[in-house]
Amino acid sequence: MFRPAPLERERGIERQRREHAQIVSTALGRESSIGFGAAAVIAPEAPKKENVGTRHKRRIDGTTIRTALSSEAANRGQEAKQRFTHTGMQMLTIGDRQYKFHHIQPGNVPLAYIECGHGAPVVFVHGSGPTDLRTWERQIEPFAAHFRVVAYSRRCHYPNPATGDLAGITSTRTHAHDLSDLITALGLGRVHLVGFSFGADIVLRLAADRPDLVRTLTITEPPLRSWLATLPGGAELLTQRAAAILPAKRAVQDGNLEQGARLFIDGMMGRGVFDGLSPSARQRIVSNAHLIGAEPTEIDAVSAEDITRDEAATIQAPTLLLTGDTSPPMFLIVSRELARILPNVEQARISGAAHLLHITHAQVYNAIVLGFLSKG
């Protein structure tokens, strides 16, 4: 077998370092007219100690699990390809650009998506309530310069039609199943998954259920409400969240979508945040405001479909966990617990950011995430 000489190996390593630096440099130099805070990247936690017997058992169990999953994945992939139909192409305005988008349809539920760029696939998964694929307007072009970007709107979110009863809209497993079908039907193979808020809950669920589809995870402040309810002070924070959301739900039920959107965003993040967003961001929130009515507000309605701590401990995909240093405490508490349990995680906290990291601090967010993905 040919083995490169030491000098050639060193040149290869140096070339990889230059490519990684170029991606980060490009991200920092591209966007944007907003003022950004500094990012502090926190080193990964030291690996948890375990004895040789435990490591050996994990390898055996992992082999068994992967063998079973490979057969199941092949069957589900074939089923997905048979069930999916494309429903034509339309144009969608995202920021100051227009993109061609398709609807791909599993059964009777259409999922709108856009696709651009080349390279390893990166799939963006938006959050809950009043949002859709357009939330990634500041990520699509910078990431498409290096990767094959797929951004989709989850079921019932614009520009998808909303079903009358919003069936499955709060189900993590339902959305994870939609996501796995989308990945399979588009032939993406193993993907880099980028999830924000409830979208982070979804990609964590997919990583636990379908590790064969996941290359890396990038997650921003997952709510994981079932975890929050068990953490010190979490039940009180859930009660406060419900109190903040209820006025927004009532405004939506009365037909005042803009006021409902304003109350929802401000209730989650602080007074005045909604009006401080760009016109395009406010518009896309209002266009999905009807979904605020489906937001859970009872502690006993927290999702039993969240990954468990035991499931989180099995996720081997390299994971980047992002937080903002001024984010609501409920997100920071959960993120801290998740970082404690995930076995292969590194963390980054963006100074001056509060939950909507990819919108308000896009330039810094992009540089951190592109740097992480370039290693995977």
mmCIF file of N, CA, C and O in Angstrom, residues 105-204:
data_model
loop_
_atom_site.group_PDB
_atom_site.id
_atom_site.type_symbol
_atom_site.label_atom_id
_atom_site.label_comp_id
_atom_site.label_asym_id
_atom_site.label_seq_id
_atom_site.Cartn_x
_atom_site.Cartn_y
_atom_site.Cartn_z
ATOM 1 N N GLN A 105 -43.852 15.565 -1.512
ATOM 2 C CA GLN A 105 -45.044 15.209 -0.745
ATOM 3 C C GLN A 105 -45.022 13.764 -0.267
ATOM 4 O O GLN A 105 -45.142 12.844 -1.065
ATOM 5 N N PRO A 106 -44.890 13.558 1.057
ATOM 6 C CA PRO A 106 -45.080 12.222 1.607
ATOM 7 C C PRO A 106 -46.559 12.034 1.948
ATOM 8 O O PRO A 106 -47.089 12.727 2.797
ATOM 9 N N GLY A 107 -47.237 11.131 1.290
ATOM 10 C CA GLY A 107 -48.669 10.975 1.524
ATOM 11 C C GLY A 107 -49.403 12.230 1.118
ATOM 12 O O GLY A 107 -49.254 12.722 0.007
ATOM 13 N N ASN A 108 -50.187 12.811 2.031
ATOM 14 C CA ASN A 108 -50.963 14.008 1.736
ATOM 15 C C ASN A 108 -50.365 15.270 2.341
ATOM 16 O O ASN A 108 -51.026 16.306 2.385
ATOM 17 N N VAL A 109 -49.121 15.196 2.824
ATOM 18 C CA VAL A 109 -48.511 16.337 3.502
ATOM 19 C C VAL A 109 -47.362 16.887 2.661
ATOM 20 O O VAL A 109 -46.311 16.269 2.572
ATOM 21 N N PRO A 110 -47.545 18.051 2.024
ATOM 22 C CA PRO A 110 -46.468 18.615 1.210
ATOM 23 C C PRO A 110 -45.437 19.362 2.058
ATOM 24 O O PRO A 110 -45.768 19.990 3.055
ATOM 25 N N LEU A 111 -44.182 19.260 1.624
ATOM 26 C CA LEU A 111 -43.084 19.969 2.264
ATOM 27 C C LEU A 111 -42.389 20.808 1.203
ATOM 28 O O LEU A 111 -41.848 20.274 0.231
ATOM 29 N N ALA A 112 -42.384 22.118 1.365
ATOM 30 C CA ALA A 112 -41.701 23.011 0.428
ATOM 31 C C ALA A 112 -40.221 23.066 0.781
ATOM 32 O O ALA A 112 -39.852 23.126 1.950
ATOM 33 N N TYR A 113 -39.362 23.047 -0.249
ATOM 34 C CA TYR A 113 -37.931 23.137 0.012
ATOM 35 C C TYR A 113 -37.233 23.867 -1.122
ATOM 36 O O TYR A 113 -37.719 23.904 -2.258
ATOM 37 N N ILE A 114 -36.098 24.457 -0.812
ATOM 38 C CA ILE A 114 -35.209 25.007 -1.825
ATOM 39 C C ILE A 114 -33.879 24.283 -1.715
ATOM 40 O O ILE A 114 -33.539 23.719 -0.661
ATOM 41 N N GLU A 115 -33.127 24.300 -2.803
ATOM 42 C CA GLU A 115 -31.854 23.599 -2.848
ATOM 43 C C GLU A 115 -30.885 24.409 -3.689
ATOM 44 O O GLU A 115 -31.238 24.865 -4.784
ATOM 45 N N CYS A 116 -29.667 24.608 -3.193
ATOM 46 C CA CYS A 116 -28.660 25.315 -3.975
ATOM 47 C C CYS A 116 -27.272 24.948 -3.469
ATOM 48 O O CYS A 116 -27.119 24.449 -2.346
ATOM 49 N N GLY A 117 -26.259 25.180 -4.297
ATOM 50 C CA GLY A 117 -24.896 24.882 -3.927
ATOM 51 C C GLY A 117 -24.508 23.453 -4.234
ATOM 52 O O GLY A 117 -25.323 22.636 -4.691
ATOM 53 N N HIS A 118 -23.253 23.134 -3.975
ATOM 54 C CA HIS A 118 -22.704 21.803 -4.248
ATOM 55 C C HIS A 118 -21.807 21.382 -3.097
ATOM 56 O O HIS A 118 -21.277 22.213 -2.366
ATOM 57 N N GLY A 119 -21.653 20.068 -2.970
ATOM 58 C CA GLY A 119 -20.798 19.540 -1.918
ATOM 59 C C GLY A 119 -21.585 18.688 -0.946
ATOM 60 O O GLY A 119 -22.676 18.197 -1.253
ATOM 61 N N ALA A 120 -21.030 18.511 0.247
ATOM 62 C CA ALA A 120 -21.717 17.735 1.270
ATOM 63 C C ALA A 120 -23.032 18.422 1.637
ATOM 64 O O ALA A 120 -23.094 19.642 1.741
ATOM 65 N N PRO A 121 -24.114 17.640 1.809
ATOM 66 C CA PRO A 121 -25.424 18.256 2.072
ATOM 67 C C PRO A 121 -25.565 18.796 3.489
ATOM 68 O O PRO A 121 -25.162 18.164 4.455
ATOM 69 N N VAL A 122 -26.145 20.004 3.566
ATOM 70 C CA VAL A 122 -26.493 20.637 4.840
ATOM 71 C C VAL A 122 -27.991 20.906 4.812
ATOM 72 O O VAL A 122 -28.485 21.579 3.898
ATOM 73 N N VAL A 123 -28.726 20.387 5.784
ATOM 74 C CA VAL A 123 -30.177 20.560 5.845
ATOM 75 C C VAL A 123 -30.515 21.455 7.029
ATOM 76 O O VAL A 123 -30.131 21.167 8.169
ATOM 77 N N PHE A 124 -31.244 22.537 6.752
ATOM 78 C CA PHE A 124 -31.631 23.510 7.771
ATOM 79 C C PHE A 124 -33.062 23.231 8.227
ATOM 80 O O PHE A 124 -33.973 23.096 7.397
ATOM 81 N N VAL A 125 -33.260 23.196 9.541
ATOM 82 C CA VAL A 125 -34.566 22.881 10.133
ATOM 83 C C VAL A 125 -34.980 24.041 11.039
ATOM 84 O O VAL A 125 -34.334 24.306 12.064
ATOM 85 N N HIS A 126 -36.054 24.742 10.657
ATOM 86 C CA HIS A 126 -36.464 25.940 11.384
ATOM 87 C C HIS A 126 -37.206 25.597 12.669
ATOM 88 O O HIS A 126 -37.538 24.439 12.940
ATOM 89 N N GLY A 127 -37.502 26.635 13.454
ATOM 90 C CA GLY A 127 -38.119 26.457 14.759
ATOM 91 C C GLY A 127 -39.631 26.364 14.709
ATOM 92 O O GLY A 127 -40.235 26.168 13.651
ATOM 93 N N SER A 128 -40.245 26.542 15.866
ATOM 94 C CA SER A 128 -41.686 26.333 15.988
ATOM 95 C C SER A 128 -42.450 27.618 15.724
ATOM 96 O O SER A 128 -41.881 28.685 15.508
ATOM 97 N N GLY A 129 -43.788 27.490 15.789
ATOM 98 C CA GLY A 129 -44.650 28.665 15.708
ATOM 99 C C GLY A 129 -44.459 29.450 14.426
ATOM 100 O O GLY A 129 -44.420 28.894 13.328
ATOM 101 N N PRO A 130 -44.313 30.778 14.545
ATOM 102 C CA PRO A 130 -44.383 31.648 13.365
ATOM 103 C C PRO A 130 -43.062 31.760 12.607
ATOM 104 O O PRO A 130 -42.410 32.805 12.590
ATOM 105 N N THR A 131 -42.641 30.681 11.973
ATOM 106 C CA THR A 131 -41.400 30.718 11.200
ATOM 107 C C THR A 131 -41.472 29.687 10.084
ATOM 108 O O THR A 131 -42.366 28.836 10.057
ATOM 109 N N ASP A 132 -40.527 29.774 9.144
ATOM 110 C CA ASP A 132 -40.473 28.835 8.028
ATOM 111 C C ASP A 132 -39.073 28.850 7.448
ATOM 112 O O ASP A 132 -38.155 29.418 8.047
ATOM 113 N N LEU A 133 -38.890 28.248 6.273
ATOM 114 C CA LEU A 133 -37.543 28.133 5.711
ATOM 115 C C LEU A 133 -36.892 29.484 5.454
ATOM 116 O O LEU A 133 -35.653 29.589 5.399
ATOM 117 N N ARG A 134 -37.677 30.552 5.325
ATOM 118 C CA ARG A 134 -37.114 31.873 5.043
ATOM 119 C C ARG A 134 -36.311 32.429 6.214
ATOM 120 O O ARG A 134 -35.567 33.400 6.055
ATOM 121 N N THR A 135 -36.456 31.808 7.392
ATOM 122 C CA THR A 135 -35.670 32.257 8.531
ATOM 123 C C THR A 135 -34.177 32.139 8.279
ATOM 124 O O THR A 135 -33.366 32.798 8.930
ATOM 125 N N TRP A 136 -33.792 31.306 7.289
ATOM 126 C CA TRP A 136 -32.377 31.071 6.990
ATOM 127 C C TRP A 136 -31.859 31.990 5.888
ATOM 128 O O TRP A 136 -30.859 31.689 5.241
ATOM 129 N N GLU A 137 -32.502 33.129 5.656
ATOM 130 C CA GLU A 137 -32.112 33.996 4.546
ATOM 131 C C GLU A 137 -30.657 34.449 4.639
ATOM 132 O O GLU A 137 -30.007 34.674 3.623
ATOM 133 N N ARG A 138 -30.110 34.583 5.837
ATOM 134 C CA ARG A 138 -28.728 35.028 5.994
ATOM 135 C C ARG A 138 -27.729 33.863 5.987
ATOM 136 O O ARG A 138 -26.514 34.088 6.102
ATOM 137 N N GLN A 139 -28.241 32.623 5.893
ATOM 138 C CA GLN A 139 -27.364 31.460 5.832
ATOM 139 C C GLN A 139 -27.294 30.831 4.434
ATOM 140 O O GLN A 139 -26.268 30.243 4.069
ATOM 141 N N ILE A 140 -28.344 30.928 3.652
ATOM 142 C CA ILE A 140 -28.437 30.148 2.417
ATOM 143 C C ILE A 140 -27.250 30.395 1.494
ATOM 144 O O ILE A 140 -26.547 29.450 1.091
ATOM 145 N N GLU A 141 -26.987 31.636 1.144
ATOM 146 C CA GLU A 141 -25.907 31.922 0.194
ATOM 147 C C GLU A 141 -24.518 31.666 0.783
ATOM 148 O O GLU A 141 -23.681 31.043 0.121
ATOM 149 N N PRO A 142 -24.214 32.133 1.993
ATOM 150 C CA PRO A 142 -22.886 31.839 2.542
ATOM 151 C C PRO A 142 -22.592 30.344 2.648
ATOM 152 O O PRO A 142 -21.467 29.912 2.391
ATOM 153 N N PHE A 143 -23.588 29.533 3.004
ATOM 154 C CA PHE A 143 -23.357 28.093 3.133
ATOM 155 C C PHE A 143 -23.325 27.414 1.764
ATOM 156 O O PHE A 143 -22.581 26.453 1.566
ATOM 157 N N ALA A 144 -24.125 27.907 0.811
ATOM 158 C CA ALA A 144 -24.143 27.314 -0.527
ATOM 159 C C ALA A 144 -22.823 27.519 -1.255
ATOM 160 O O ALA A 144 -22.541 26.821 -2.232
ATOM 161 N N ALA A 145 -22.006 28.456 -0.801
ATOM 162 C CA ALA A 145 -20.688 28.642 -1.396
ATOM 163 C C ALA A 145 -19.765 27.459 -1.100
ATOM 164 O O ALA A 145 -18.748 27.290 -1.777
ATOM 165 N N HIS A 146 -20.126 26.635 -0.106
ATOM 166 C CA HIS A 146 -19.262 25.527 0.297
ATOM 167 C C HIS A 146 -19.982 24.183 0.350
ATOM 168 O O HIS A 146 -19.314 23.142 0.351
ATOM 169 N N PHE A 147 -21.318 24.192 0.426
ATOM 170 C CA PHE A 147 -22.070 22.973 0.651
ATOM 171 C C PHE A 147 -23.309 22.934 -0.254
ATOM 172 O O PHE A 147 -23.689 23.945 -0.840
ATOM 173 N N ARG A 148 -23.921 21.760 -0.332
ATOM 174 C CA ARG A 148 -25.230 21.609 -0.961
ATOM 175 C C ARG A 148 -26.282 21.920 0.107
ATOM 176 O O ARG A 148 -26.463 21.157 1.048
ATOM 177 N N VAL A 149 -26.944 23.039 -0.028
ATOM 178 C CA VAL A 149 -27.869 23.527 0.989
ATOM 179 C C VAL A 149 -29.301 23.102 0.655
ATOM 180 O O VAL A 149 -29.770 23.298 -0.471
ATOM 181 N N VAL A 150 -29.978 22.533 1.622
ATOM 182 C CA VAL A 150 -31.407 22.248 1.524
ATOM 183 C C VAL A 150 -32.081 22.894 2.726
ATOM 184 O O VAL A 150 -31.733 22.604 3.878
ATOM 185 N N ALA A 151 -33.008 23.810 2.468
ATOM 186 C CA ALA A 151 -33.814 24.420 3.531
ATOM 187 C C ALA A 151 -35.269 24.128 3.209
ATOM 188 O O ALA A 151 -35.706 24.341 2.074
ATOM 189 N N TYR A 152 -36.007 23.635 4.188
ATOM 190 C CA TYR A 152 -37.397 23.268 3.925
ATOM 191 C C TYR A 152 -38.305 23.855 4.999
ATOM 192 O O TYR A 152 -37.865 24.207 6.090
ATOM 193 N N SER A 153 -39.581 23.970 4.645
ATOM 194 C CA SER A 153 -40.597 24.392 5.603
ATOM 195 C C SER A 153 -41.317 23.159 6.125
ATOM 196 O O SER A 153 -41.815 22.336 5.343
ATOM 197 N N ARG A 154 -41.367 23.037 7.429
ATOM 198 C CA ARG A 154 -42.041 21.896 8.023
ATOM 199 C C ARG A 154 -43.545 21.941 7.729
ATOM 200 O O ARG A 154 -44.082 22.986 7.350
ATOM 201 N N ARG A 155 -44.194 20.822 7.886
ATOM 202 C CA ARG A 155 -45.615 20.714 7.549
ATOM 203 C C ARG A 155 -46.420 21.862 8.172
ATOM 204 O O ARG A 155 -46.185 22.270 9.305
ATOM 205 N N CYS A 156 -47.326 22.384 7.408
ATOM 206 C CA CYS A 156 -48.246 23.462 7.783
ATOM 207 C C CYS A 156 -47.619 24.847 7.788
ATOM 208 O O CYS A 156 -48.324 25.845 7.928
ATOM 209 N N HIS A 157 -46.303 24.959 7.646
ATOM 210 C CA HIS A 157 -45.635 26.255 7.649
ATOM 211 C C HIS A 157 -45.501 26.776 6.219
ATOM 212 O O HIS A 157 -45.323 26.011 5.279
ATOM 213 N N TYR A 158 -45.587 28.095 6.082
ATOM 214 C CA TYR A 158 -45.517 28.756 4.774
ATOM 215 C C TYR A 158 -44.281 28.286 4.002
ATOM 216 O O TYR A 158 -43.206 28.156 4.581
ATOM 217 N N PRO A 159 -44.405 28.030 2.687
ATOM 218 C CA PRO A 159 -45.586 28.173 1.837
ATOM 219 C C PRO A 159 -46.415 26.893 1.713
ATOM 220 O O PRO A 159 -47.182 26.744 0.757
ATOM 221 N N ASN A 160 -46.266 25.975 2.662
ATOM 222 C CA ASN A 160 -47.112 24.787 2.667
ATOM 223 C C ASN A 160 -48.535 25.154 3.088
ATOM 224 O O ASN A 160 -48.716 26.065 3.888
ATOM 225 N N PRO A 161 -49.519 24.437 2.594
ATOM 226 C CA PRO A 161 -50.881 24.661 3.100
ATOM 227 C C PRO A 161 -50.990 24.166 4.534
ATOM 228 O O PRO A 161 -50.329 23.201 4.924
ATOM 229 N N ALA A 162 -51.794 24.837 5.336
ATOM 230 C CA ALA A 162 -52.017 24.426 6.722
ATOM 231 C C ALA A 162 -53.226 23.511 6.777
ATOM 232 O O ALA A 162 -54.297 23.852 6.282
ATOM 233 N N THR A 163 -53.057 22.340 7.374
ATOM 234 C CA THR A 163 -54.200 21.448 7.545
ATOM 235 C C THR A 163 -55.147 22.041 8.569
ATOM 236 O O THR A 163 -54.733 22.788 9.456
ATOM 237 N N GLY A 164 -56.426 21.697 8.474
ATOM 238 C CA GLY A 164 -57.437 22.314 9.313
ATOM 239 C C GLY A 164 -57.205 22.117 10.796
ATOM 240 O O GLY A 164 -57.378 23.037 11.591
ATOM 241 N N ASP A 165 -56.783 20.901 11.207
ATOM 242 C CA ASP A 165 -56.624 20.639 12.631
ATOM 243 C C ASP A 165 -55.170 20.742 13.079
ATOM 244 O O ASP A 165 -54.850 20.442 14.227
ATOM 245 N N LEU A 166 -54.289 21.162 12.175
ATOM 246 C CA LEU A 166 -52.854 21.267 12.474
ATOM 247 C C LEU A 166 -52.327 19.975 13.078
ATOM 248 O O LEU A 166 -51.490 19.977 13.990
ATOM 249 N N ALA A 167 -52.811 18.850 12.550
ATOM 250 C CA ALA A 167 -52.425 17.547 13.085
ATOM 251 C C ALA A 167 -50.911 17.367 12.997
ATOM 252 O O ALA A 167 -50.304 17.585 11.963
ATOM 253 N N GLY A 168 -50.308 16.950 14.091
ATOM 254 C CA GLY A 168 -48.886 16.647 14.133
ATOM 255 C C GLY A 168 -47.977 17.851 14.251
ATOM 256 O O GLY A 168 -46.756 17.688 14.273
ATOM 257 N N ILE A 169 -48.530 19.059 14.347
ATOM 258 C CA ILE A 169 -47.697 20.252 14.297
ATOM 259 C C ILE A 169 -46.779 20.356 15.510
ATOM 260 O O ILE A 169 -45.701 20.963 15.444
ATOM 261 N N THR A 170 -47.156 19.777 16.650
ATOM 262 C CA THR A 170 -46.308 19.827 17.839
ATOM 263 C C THR A 170 -45.601 18.507 18.115
ATOM 264 O O THR A 170 -44.979 18.346 19.163
ATOM 265 N N SER A 171 -45.683 17.568 17.183
ATOM 266 C CA SER A 171 -45.114 16.239 17.391
ATOM 267 C C SER A 171 -43.675 16.177 16.891
ATOM 268 O O SER A 171 -43.419 16.267 15.686
ATOM 269 N N THR A 172 -42.734 16.002 17.808
ATOM 270 C CA THR A 172 -41.328 15.888 17.418
ATOM 271 C C THR A 172 -41.111 14.685 16.518
ATOM 272 O O THR A 172 -40.378 14.757 15.529
ATOM 273 N N ARG A 173 -41.736 13.566 16.846
ATOM 274 C CA ARG A 173 -41.553 12.357 16.028
ATOM 275 C C ARG A 173 -42.130 12.526 14.631
ATOM 276 O O ARG A 173 -41.539 12.062 13.648
ATOM 277 N N THR A 174 -43.269 13.187 14.525
ATOM 278 C CA THR A 174 -43.858 13.410 13.211
ATOM 279 C C THR A 174 -42.920 14.224 12.329
ATOM 280 O O THR A 174 -42.664 13.886 11.173
ATOM 281 N N HIS A 175 -42.377 15.305 12.877
ATOM 282 C CA HIS A 175 -41.473 16.148 12.097
ATOM 283 C C HIS A 175 -40.160 15.428 11.793
ATOM 284 O O HIS A 175 -39.592 15.610 10.711
ATOM 285 N N ALA A 176 -39.665 14.624 12.734
ATOM 286 C CA ALA A 176 -38.440 13.859 12.479
ATOM 287 C C ALA A 176 -38.663 12.835 11.376
ATOM 288 O O ALA A 176 -37.783 12.594 10.539
ATOM 289 N N HIS A 177 -39.856 12.246 11.344
ATOM 290 C CA HIS A 177 -40.185 11.303 10.277
ATOM 291 C C HIS A 177 -40.266 12.017 8.932
ATOM 292 O O HIS A 177 -39.765 11.526 7.913
ATOM 293 N N ASP A 178 -40.889 13.202 8.906
ATOM 294 C CA ASP A 178 -40.918 14.001 7.678
ATOM 295 C C ASP A 178 -39.500 14.303 7.200
ATOM 296 O O ASP A 178 -39.186 14.215 6.010
ATOM 297 N N LEU A 179 -38.633 14.678 8.144
ATOM 298 C CA LEU A 179 -37.262 15.034 7.800
ATOM 299 C C LEU A 179 -36.498 13.837 7.241
ATOM 300 O O LEU A 179 -35.779 13.965 6.239
ATOM 301 N N SER A 180 -36.656 12.683 7.856
ATOM 302 C CA SER A 180 -35.966 11.495 7.344
ATOM 303 C C SER A 180 -36.461 11.127 5.954
ATOM 304 O O SER A 180 -35.672 10.742 5.072
ATOM 305 N N ASP A 181 -37.761 11.279 5.714
ATOM 306 C CA ASP A 181 -38.303 11.015 4.378
ATOM 307 C C ASP A 181 -37.753 12.003 3.354
ATOM 308 O O ASP A 181 -37.439 11.632 2.217
ATOM 309 N N LEU A 182 -37.648 13.270 3.733
ATOM 310 C CA LEU A 182 -37.102 14.280 2.830
ATOM 311 C C LEU A 182 -35.655 13.951 2.457
ATOM 312 O O LEU A 182 -35.275 13.981 1.278
ATOM 313 N N ILE A 183 -34.840 13.620 3.451
ATOM 314 C CA ILE A 183 -33.430 13.286 3.211
ATOM 315 C C ILE A 183 -33.316 12.085 2.276
ATOM 316 O O ILE A 183 -32.516 12.074 1.332
ATOM 317 N N THR A 184 -34.136 11.082 2.531
ATOM 318 C CA THR A 184 -34.077 9.861 1.730
ATOM 319 C C THR A 184 -34.557 10.102 0.305
ATOM 320 O O THR A 184 -33.932 9.667 -0.663
ATOM 321 N N ALA A 185 -35.674 10.804 0.169
ATOM 322 C CA ALA A 185 -36.249 11.025 -1.155
ATOM 323 C C ALA A 185 -35.335 11.877 -2.032
ATOM 324 O O ALA A 185 -35.310 11.698 -3.253
ATOM 325 N N LEU A 186 -34.582 12.801 -1.436
ATOM 326 C CA LEU A 186 -33.664 13.632 -2.209
ATOM 327 C C LEU A 186 -32.310 12.958 -2.407
ATOM 328 O O LEU A 186 -31.420 13.529 -3.045
ATOM 329 N N GLY A 187 -32.149 11.759 -1.858
ATOM 330 C CA GLY A 187 -30.902 11.021 -2.041
ATOM 331 C C GLY A 187 -29.706 11.706 -1.417
ATOM 332 O O GLY A 187 -28.597 11.649 -1.957
ATOM 333 N N LEU A 188 -29.889 12.329 -0.257
ATOM 334 C CA LEU A 188 -28.825 13.126 0.350
ATOM 335 C C LEU A 188 -27.805 12.283 1.113
ATOM 336 O O LEU A 188 -26.707 12.754 1.391
ATOM 337 N N GLY A 189 -28.177 11.047 1.484
ATOM 338 C CA GLY A 189 -27.261 10.248 2.284
ATOM 339 C C GLY A 189 -27.118 10.807 3.687
ATOM 340 O O GLY A 189 -28.076 11.288 4.286
ATOM 341 N N ARG A 190 -25.907 10.769 4.223
ATOM 342 C CA ARG A 190 -25.647 11.323 5.558
ATOM 343 C C ARG A 190 -25.460 12.832 5.433
ATOM 344 O O ARG A 190 -24.705 13.304 4.596
ATOM 345 N N VAL A 191 -26.128 13.582 6.289
ATOM 346 C CA VAL A 191 -26.175 15.037 6.121
ATOM 347 C C VAL A 191 -25.694 15.746 7.379
ATOM 348 O O VAL A 191 -25.723 15.207 8.488
ATOM 349 N N HIS A 192 -25.249 16.987 7.181
ATOM 350 C CA HIS A 192 -25.055 17.918 8.278
ATOM 351 C C HIS A 192 -26.427 18.508 8.607
ATOM 352 O O HIS A 192 -27.076 19.098 7.727
ATOM 353 N N LEU A 193 -26.884 18.377 9.830
ATOM 354 C CA LEU A 193 -28.186 18.902 10.233
ATOM 355 C C LEU A 193 -27.995 20.153 11.070
ATOM 356 O O LEU A 193 -27.201 20.170 12.015
ATOM 357 N N VAL A 194 -28.726 21.210 10.717
ATOM 358 C CA VAL A 194 -28.674 22.471 11.451
ATOM 359 C C VAL A 194 -30.086 22.771 11.935
ATOM 360 O O VAL A 194 -30.997 22.993 11.128
ATOM 361 N N GLY A 195 -30.292 22.768 13.247
ATOM 362 C CA GLY A 195 -31.628 22.964 13.799
ATOM 363 C C GLY A 195 -31.659 24.103 14.793
ATOM 364 O O GLY A 195 -30.759 24.241 15.634
ATOM 365 N N PHE A 196 -32.706 24.907 14.705
ATOM 366 C CA PHE A 196 -32.897 26.050 15.606
ATOM 367 C C PHE A 196 -34.125 25.835 16.479
ATOM 368 O O PHE A 196 -35.202 25.505 15.972
ATOM 369 N N SER A 197 -33.994 26.007 17.794
ATOM 370 C CA SER A 197 -35.092 25.950 18.743
ATOM 371 C C SER A 197 -35.844 24.619 18.607
ATOM 372 O O SER A 197 -35.223 23.564 18.740
ATOM 373 N N PHE A 198 -37.145 24.629 18.330
ATOM 374 C CA PHE A 198 -37.856 23.356 18.185
ATOM 375 C C PHE A 198 -37.268 22.527 17.048
ATOM 376 O O PHE A 198 -37.313 21.298 17.083
ATOM 377 N N GLY A 199 -36.693 23.184 16.047
ATOM 378 C CA GLY A 199 -35.984 22.455 15.004
ATOM 379 C C GLY A 199 -34.799 21.677 15.557
ATOM 380 O O GLY A 199 -34.437 20.617 15.038
ATOM 381 N N ALA A 200 -34.170 22.196 16.631
ATOM 382 C CA ALA A 200 -33.092 21.467 17.296
ATOM 383 C C ALA A 200 -33.636 20.231 18.007
ATOM 384 O O ALA A 200 -32.995 19.173 18.014
ATOM 385 N N ASP A 201 -34.828 20.347 18.628
ATOM 386 C CA ASP A 201 -35.476 19.159 19.200
ATOM 387 C C ASP A 201 -35.668 18.083 18.133
ATOM 388 O O ASP A 201 -35.459 16.886 18.373
ATOM 389 N N ILE A 202 -36.065 18.521 16.936
ATOM 390 C CA ILE A 202 -36.356 17.578 15.851
ATOM 391 C C ILE A 202 -35.092 16.874 15.374
ATOM 392 O O ILE A 202 -35.087 15.646 15.195
ATOM 393 N N VAL A 203 -34.009 17.617 15.167
ATOM 394 C CA VAL A 203 -32.797 16.964 14.668
ATOM 395 C C VAL A 203 -32.177 16.066 15.736
ATOM 396 O O VAL A 203 -31.551 15.044 15.403
ATOM 397 N N LEU A 204 -32.354 16.410 17.010
ATOM 398 C CA LEU A 204 -31.899 15.505 18.063
ATOM 399 C C LEU A 204 -32.694 14.201 18.035
ATOM 400 O O LEU A 204 -32.127 13.106 18.181
#
